[in-house]
PDB file of C-alpha atoms in Angstrom:
ATOM      1  CA  UNK W1154      30.566 -22.846 -19.024  1.00 69.00           C
ATOM      2  CA  UNK W1155      28.660 -19.814 -17.778  1.00 83.00           C
ATOM      3  CA  UNK W1156      25.610 -18.463 -19.535  1.00 93.00           C
ATOM      4  CA  UNK W1157      26.300 -15.022 -20.976  1.00 96.00           C
ATOM      5  CA  UNK W1158      23.330 -12.646 -20.900  1.00 96.00           C
ATOM      6  CA  UNK W1159      22.551  -9.501 -22.813  1.00 95.00           C
ATOM      7  CA  UNK W1160      20.784  -6.476 -21.303  1.00 94.00           C
ATOM      8  CA  UNK W1161      17.308  -7.505 -20.159  1.00 94.00           C
ATOM      9  CA  UNK W1162      18.189 -11.203 -20.313  1.00 96.00           C
ATOM     10  CA  UNK W1163      16.863 -13.571 -17.649  1.00 97.00           C
ATOM     11  CA  UNK W1164      18.148 -16.792 -16.147  1.00 97.00           C
ATOM     12  CA  UNK W1165      15.939 -18.948 -13.902  1.00 97.00           C
ATOM     13  CA  UNK W1166      18.245 -20.082 -11.098  1.00 95.00           C
ATOM     14  CA  UNK W1167      15.623 -22.278  -9.419  1.00 94.00           C
ATOM     15  CA  UNK W1168      14.857 -24.336 -12.538  1.00 95.00           C
ATOM     16  CA  UNK W1169      18.321 -24.477 -14.094  1.00 95.00           C
ATOM     17  CA  UNK W1170      20.346 -24.783 -10.871  1.00 94.00           C
ATOM     18  CA  UNK W1171      17.941 -26.521  -8.428  1.00 93.00           C
ATOM     19  CA  UNK W1172      20.661 -27.470  -5.923  1.00 93.00           C
ATOM     20  CA  UNK W1173      22.046 -23.914  -5.753  1.00 93.00           C
ATOM     21  CA  UNK W1174      22.048 -22.555  -2.218  1.00 94.00           C
ATOM     22  CA  UNK W1175      24.952 -20.195  -1.698  1.00 96.00           C
ATOM     23  CA  UNK W1176      26.184 -17.795  -4.378  1.00 96.00           C
ATOM     24  CA  UNK W1177      28.626 -15.009  -4.612  1.00 94.00           C
ATOM     25  CA  UNK W1178      27.838 -12.091  -6.828  1.00 96.00           C
ATOM     26  CA  UNK W1179      31.007 -10.670  -8.303  1.00 94.00           C
ATOM     27  CA  UNK W1180      30.964  -7.117  -9.619  1.00 93.00           C
ATOM     28  CA  UNK W1181      33.892  -5.855 -11.625  1.00 92.00           C
ATOM     29  CA  UNK W1182      35.052  -2.875 -13.645  1.00 91.00           C
ATOM     30  CA  UNK W1183      38.149  -1.093 -14.864  1.00 90.00           C
ATOM     31  CA  UNK W1184      38.682   2.632 -14.546  1.00 90.00           C
ATOM     32  CA  UNK W1185      39.793   4.111 -17.863  1.00 92.00           C
ATOM     33  CA  UNK W1186      43.365   5.452 -17.925  1.00 92.00           C
ATOM     34  CA  UNK W1187      43.681   9.004 -16.660  1.00 93.00           C
ATOM     35  CA  UNK W1188      40.808   8.728 -14.154  1.00 92.00           C
ATOM     36  CA  UNK W1189      40.579   7.919 -10.466  1.00 90.00           C
ATOM     37  CA  UNK W1190      37.177   6.832  -9.187  1.00 90.00           C
ATOM     38  CA  UNK W1191      35.790   5.100  -6.114  1.00 89.00           C
ATOM     39  CA  UNK W1192      32.907   2.815  -7.034  1.00 91.00           C
ATOM     40  CA  UNK W1193      30.658   1.236  -4.424  1.00 92.00           C
ATOM     41  CA  UNK W1194      28.301  -1.703  -4.739  1.00 94.00           C
ATOM     42  CA  UNK W1195      25.068  -1.727  -2.766  1.00 96.00           C
ATOM     43  CA  UNK W1196      22.217  -4.180  -2.384  1.00 97.00           C
ATOM     44  CA  UNK W1197      18.573  -3.265  -1.871  1.00 98.00           C
ATOM     45  CA  UNK W1198      16.488  -6.185  -0.606  1.00 98.00           C
ATOM     46  CA  UNK W1199      12.888  -5.347  -1.503  1.00 98.00           C
ATOM     47  CA  UNK W1200       9.477  -6.723  -0.616  1.00 97.00           C
ATOM     48  CA  UNK W1201       6.587  -6.991  -3.096  1.00 96.00           C
ATOM     49  CA  UNK W1202       5.752  -3.369  -2.232  1.00 97.00           C
ATOM     50  CA  UNK W1203       9.067  -2.313  -3.821  1.00 97.00           C
ATOM     51  CA  UNK W1204      10.500  -1.138  -0.474  1.00 98.00           C
ATOM     52  CA  UNK W1205      13.074  -2.449   1.972  1.00 98.00           C
ATOM     53  CA  UNK W1206      11.295  -3.906   5.047  1.00 97.00           C
ATOM     54  CA  UNK W1207      13.690  -2.060   7.378  1.00 96.00           C
ATOM     55  CA  UNK W1208      16.861   0.010   6.944  1.00 96.00           C
ATOM     56  CA  UNK W1209      19.182  -2.948   7.545  1.00 96.00           C
ATOM     57  CA  UNK W1210      17.971  -4.594   4.317  1.00 98.00           C
ATOM     58  CA  UNK W1211      20.036  -1.971   2.497  1.00 97.00           C
ATOM     59  CA  UNK W1212      23.453  -3.694   2.429  1.00 97.00           C
ATOM     60  CA  UNK W1213      26.500  -1.566   1.552  1.00 94.00           C
ATOM     61  CA  UNK W1214      29.938  -0.538   2.860  1.00 91.00           C
ATOM     62  CA  UNK W1215      28.474   0.831   6.146  1.00 92.00           C
ATOM     63  CA  UNK W1216      26.052  -2.101   6.706  1.00 95.00           C
ATOM     64  CA  UNK W1217      27.783  -5.255   5.544  1.00 96.00           C
ATOM     65  CA  UNK W1218      25.123  -7.836   6.478  1.00 97.00           C
ATOM     66  CA  UNK W1219      21.348  -8.119   6.188  1.00 98.00           C
ATOM     67  CA  UNK W1220      19.452  -8.828   9.441  1.00 97.00           C
ATOM     68  CA  UNK W1221      18.396 -12.286   8.204  1.00 96.00           C
ATOM     69  CA  UNK W1222      22.084 -13.098   7.600  1.00 96.00           C
ATOM     70  CA  UNK W1223      21.375 -14.113   4.001  1.00 97.00           C
ATOM     71  CA  UNK W1224      23.247 -11.306   2.226  1.00 98.00           C
ATOM     72  CA  UNK W1225      26.731 -10.112   3.099  1.00 97.00           C
ATOM     73  CA  UNK W1226      28.903  -7.477   1.442  1.00 95.00           C
ATOM     74  CA  UNK W1227      32.580  -8.454   1.683  1.00 90.00           C
ATOM     75  CA  UNK W1228      33.895  -4.880   1.778  1.00 74.00           C
ATOM     76  CA  UNK W1229      34.694  -1.761  -0.187  1.00 61.00           C
ATOM     77  CA  UNK W1230      37.366  -1.716  -2.902  1.00 60.00           C
ATOM     78  CA  UNK W1231      38.236   1.957  -3.345  1.00 54.00           C
ATOM     79  CA  UNK W1232      40.379   1.705  -6.476  1.00 52.00           C
ATOM     80  CA  UNK W1233      39.100  -1.061  -8.766  1.00 51.00           C
ATOM     81  CA  UNK W1234      42.733  -1.892  -9.521  1.00 55.00           C
ATOM     82  CA  UNK W1235      43.613  -5.456 -10.444  1.00 59.00           C
ATOM     83  CA  UNK W1236      42.005  -8.363 -12.213  1.00 66.00           C
ATOM     84  CA  UNK W1237      38.835 -10.146 -11.203  1.00 79.00           C
ATOM     85  CA  UNK W1238      35.942  -9.052  -9.047  1.00 87.00           C
ATOM     86  CA  UNK W1239      36.250  -5.623  -7.484  1.00 89.00           C
ATOM     87  CA  UNK W1240      33.469  -6.152  -4.947  1.00 92.00           C
ATOM     88  CA  UNK W1241      31.629  -9.293  -3.882  1.00 94.00           C
ATOM     89  CA  UNK W1242      28.220  -9.907  -2.358  1.00 96.00           C
ATOM     90  CA  UNK W1243      27.537 -13.287  -0.733  1.00 97.00           C
ATOM     91  CA  UNK W1244      23.965 -14.610  -0.747  1.00 97.00           C
ATOM     92  CA  UNK W1245      22.592 -17.702   0.972  1.00 96.00           C
ATOM     93  CA  UNK W1246      19.213 -18.183  -0.709  1.00 93.00           C
ATOM     94  CA  UNK W1247      17.536 -20.498   1.873  1.00 93.00           C
ATOM     95  CA  UNK W1248      18.127 -17.911   4.633  1.00 95.00           C
ATOM     96  CA  UNK W1249      16.411 -15.045   2.809  1.00 96.00           C
ATOM     97  CA  UNK W1250      13.555 -13.419   4.653  1.00 96.00           C
ATOM     98  CA  UNK W1251      10.362 -14.807   3.047  1.00 95.00           C
ATOM     99  CA  UNK W1252       9.089 -11.280   2.367  1.00 97.00           C
ATOM    100  CA  UNK W1253      12.032 -10.431   0.075  1.00 97.00           C
ATOM    101  CA  UNK W1254      11.084 -10.620  -3.603  1.00 97.00           C
ATOM    102  CA  UNK W1255      13.823  -8.554  -5.271  1.00 97.00           C
ATOM    103  CA  UNK W1256      17.527  -8.105  -4.626  1.00 97.00           C
ATOM    104  CA  UNK W1257      18.978  -5.184  -6.597  1.00 97.00           C
ATOM    105  CA  UNK W1258      22.727  -4.820  -7.176  1.00 97.00           C
ATOM    106  CA  UNK W1259      23.588  -1.149  -7.691  1.00 96.00           C
ATOM    107  CA  UNK W1260      27.042   0.327  -8.340  1.00 95.00           C
ATOM    108  CA  UNK W1261      27.519   4.033  -7.629  1.00 94.00           C
ATOM    109  CA  UNK W1262      30.436   6.400  -8.067  1.00 93.00           C
ATOM    110  CA  UNK W1263      31.302   7.922  -4.700  1.00 91.00           C
ATOM    111  CA  UNK W1264      30.773  11.706  -4.780  1.00 91.00           C
ATOM    112  CA  UNK W1265      30.172  11.562  -8.556  1.00 93.00           C
ATOM    113  CA  UNK W1266      28.373  14.899  -8.813  1.00 90.00           C
ATOM    114  CA  UNK W1267      30.930  16.947  -6.876  1.00 92.00           C
ATOM    115  CA  UNK W1268      33.825  15.258  -8.698  1.00 93.00           C
ATOM    116  CA  UNK W1269      32.077  15.527 -12.088  1.00 94.00           C
ATOM    117  CA  UNK W1270      32.475  11.805 -12.729  1.00 95.00           C
ATOM    118  CA  UNK W1271      30.272   9.324 -14.561  1.00 94.00           C
ATOM    119  CA  UNK W1272      30.266   5.814 -15.986  1.00 94.00           C
ATOM    120  CA  UNK W1273      31.841   6.928 -19.273  1.00 94.00           C
ATOM    121  CA  UNK W1274      35.080   6.732 -17.250  1.00 94.00           C
ATOM    122  CA  UNK W1275      34.516   2.993 -16.647  1.00 93.00           C
ATOM    123  CA  UNK W1276      35.127   0.056 -18.970  1.00 92.00           C
ATOM    124  CA  UNK W1277      34.844  -3.741 -18.830  1.00 92.00           C
ATOM    125  CA  UNK W1278      32.044  -3.664 -16.232  1.00 93.00           C
ATOM    126  CA  UNK W1279      30.312  -6.945 -15.408  1.00 95.00           C
ATOM    127  CA  UNK W1280      28.262  -8.869 -12.881  1.00 96.00           C
ATOM    128  CA  UNK W1281      28.501 -12.613 -12.402  1.00 97.00           C
ATOM    129  CA  UNK W1282      26.900 -15.237 -10.195  1.00 97.00           C
ATOM    130  CA  UNK W1283      29.088 -18.060  -8.923  1.00 97.00           C
ATOM    131  CA  UNK W1284      28.053 -21.245  -7.096  1.00 96.00           C
ATOM    132  CA  UNK W1285      30.084 -21.137  -3.860  1.00 96.00           C
ATOM    133  CA  UNK W1286      30.046 -24.942  -3.445  1.00 94.00           C
ATOM    134  CA  UNK W1287      31.645 -25.701  -6.825  1.00 94.00           C
ATOM    135  CA  UNK W1288      33.273 -22.308  -7.525  1.00 94.00           C
ATOM    136  CA  UNK W1289      31.554 -22.502 -10.926  1.00 95.00           C
ATOM    137  CA  UNK W1290      30.426 -19.348 -12.705  1.00 96.00           C
ATOM    138  CA  UNK W1291      26.753 -19.826 -13.549  1.00 97.00           C
ATOM    139  CA  UNK W1292      25.753 -16.639 -15.310  1.00 97.00           C
ATOM    140  CA  UNK W1293      27.514 -13.471 -16.394  1.00 97.00           C
ATOM    141  CA  UNK W1294      26.434 -10.139 -17.791  1.00 96.00           C
ATOM    142  CA  UNK W1295      29.066  -7.894 -19.397  1.00 95.00           C
ATOM    143  CA  UNK W1296      27.778  -4.344 -19.522  1.00 93.00           C
ATOM    144  CA  UNK W1297      28.785  -3.559 -23.092  1.00 79.00           C
ATOM    145  CA  UNK W1298      26.666  -0.418 -23.054  1.00 71.00           C
ATOM    146  CA  UNK W1299      28.293   2.955 -22.355  1.00 75.00           C
ATOM    147  CA  UNK W1300      26.650   5.130 -19.740  1.00 87.00           C
ATOM    148  CA  UNK W1301      27.978   8.592 -20.671  1.00 89.00           C
ATOM    149  CA  UNK W1302      25.942  10.501 -18.080  1.00 91.00           C
ATOM    150  CA  UNK W1303      25.093   7.853 -15.456  1.00 95.00           C
ATOM    151  CA  UNK W1304      26.536   8.265 -11.981  1.00 95.00           C
ATOM    152  CA  UNK W1305      25.194   4.872 -10.904  1.00 95.00           C
ATOM    153  CA  UNK W1306      24.071   1.689 -12.658  1.00 96.00           C
ATOM    154  CA  UNK W1307      21.817  -1.155 -11.643  1.00 96.00           C
ATOM    155  CA  UNK W1308      24.011  -4.047 -12.847  1.00 96.00           C
ATOM    156  CA  UNK W1309      21.484  -6.801 -12.139  1.00 97.00           C
ATOM    157  CA  UNK W1310      18.817  -8.151  -9.861  1.00 97.00           C
ATOM    158  CA  UNK W1311      17.567 -11.372  -8.394  1.00 97.00           C
ATOM    159  CA  UNK W1312      13.800 -11.473  -8.545  1.00 97.00           C
ATOM    160  CA  UNK W1313      11.324 -14.022  -7.188  1.00 95.00           C
ATOM    161  CA  UNK W1314       8.667 -15.028  -9.713  1.00 91.00           C
ATOM    162  CA  UNK W1315       6.153 -17.672  -8.577  1.00 91.00           C
ATOM    163  CA  UNK W1316       8.544 -18.766  -5.789  1.00 91.00           C
ATOM    164  CA  UNK W1317      11.437 -19.179  -8.267  1.00 94.00           C
ATOM    165  CA  UNK W1318      14.564 -17.002  -8.259  1.00 96.00           C
ATOM    166  CA  UNK W1319      15.638 -15.460 -11.567  1.00 97.00           C
ATOM    167  CA  UNK W1320      18.643 -13.324 -12.357  1.00 97.00           C
ATOM    168  CA  UNK W1321      17.897 -10.324 -14.587  1.00 98.00           C
ATOM    169  CA  UNK W1322      20.683  -8.475 -16.432  1.00 97.00           C
ATOM    170  CA  UNK W1323      19.517  -4.894 -15.818  1.00 95.00           C
ATOM    171  CA  UNK W1324      22.146  -2.485 -17.111  1.00 93.00           C
ATOM    172  CA  UNK W1325      20.127   0.591 -16.195  1.00 94.00           C
ATOM    173  CA  UNK W1326      21.979   3.867 -15.609  1.00 95.00           C
ATOM    174  CA  UNK W1327      20.655   6.827 -13.629  1.00 95.00           C
ATOM    175  CA  UNK W1328      21.755  10.151 -12.158  1.00 95.00           C
ATOM    176  CA  UNK W1329      19.896  10.025  -8.848  1.00 95.00           C
ATOM    177  CA  UNK W1330      22.863   9.133  -6.635  1.00 92.00           C
ATOM    178  CA  UNK W1331      22.917   6.630  -3.817  1.00 92.00           C
ATOM    179  CA  UNK W1332      20.706   8.927  -1.745  1.00 93.00           C
ATOM    180  CA  UNK W1333      18.156   8.876  -4.577  1.00 94.00           C
ATOM    181  CA  UNK W1334      18.035   5.080  -4.426  1.00 95.00           C
ATOM    182  CA  UNK W1335      17.700   5.165  -0.640  1.00 95.00           C
ATOM    183  CA  UNK W1336      14.793   7.623  -0.941  1.00 95.00           C
ATOM    184  CA  UNK W1337      13.170   5.472  -3.633  1.00 96.00           C
ATOM    185  CA  UNK W1338      13.369   2.165  -1.753  1.00 96.00           C
ATOM    186  CA  UNK W1339      13.267   3.131   1.959  1.00 92.00           C
TER     187      UNK W1339
END
């Protein structure tokens, strides 16, 4: 049975799942009736300086794989229709570039400002980590919080603390847009 986290909760993957090597990070949401939105997941792979080491460590629908081969985006779901994960990120922990200390999972609404859209139009949002070998859900964070003005949300992050990987349930909404995140971390 998966561990369910609340906002700000942490789960030490290295200690509690020592044999874990390959995970998929499932991100899901439902668009509330009467709305049509295109949500996009993105990954920022950061060094201790809080920056991506090079542009290709920003993994998203136009750059599906990190240069170290450790993180791969499986593609853009433009509707969010259907059950289960809407977008998936694969991560092979042993292949991660040694300089990477944080992996942020951000979900943005495509053209949110011009379309006057925000996360109040989304429900049932979650992030989950699944062991690829056993297909077992390890940890899950259901974003129970409404984000009435946010145009993007950091769902969660993997962070390296003393050489151990932890998952942090972030649930932080902003209005800076994907370009704002790129400017912040590039």
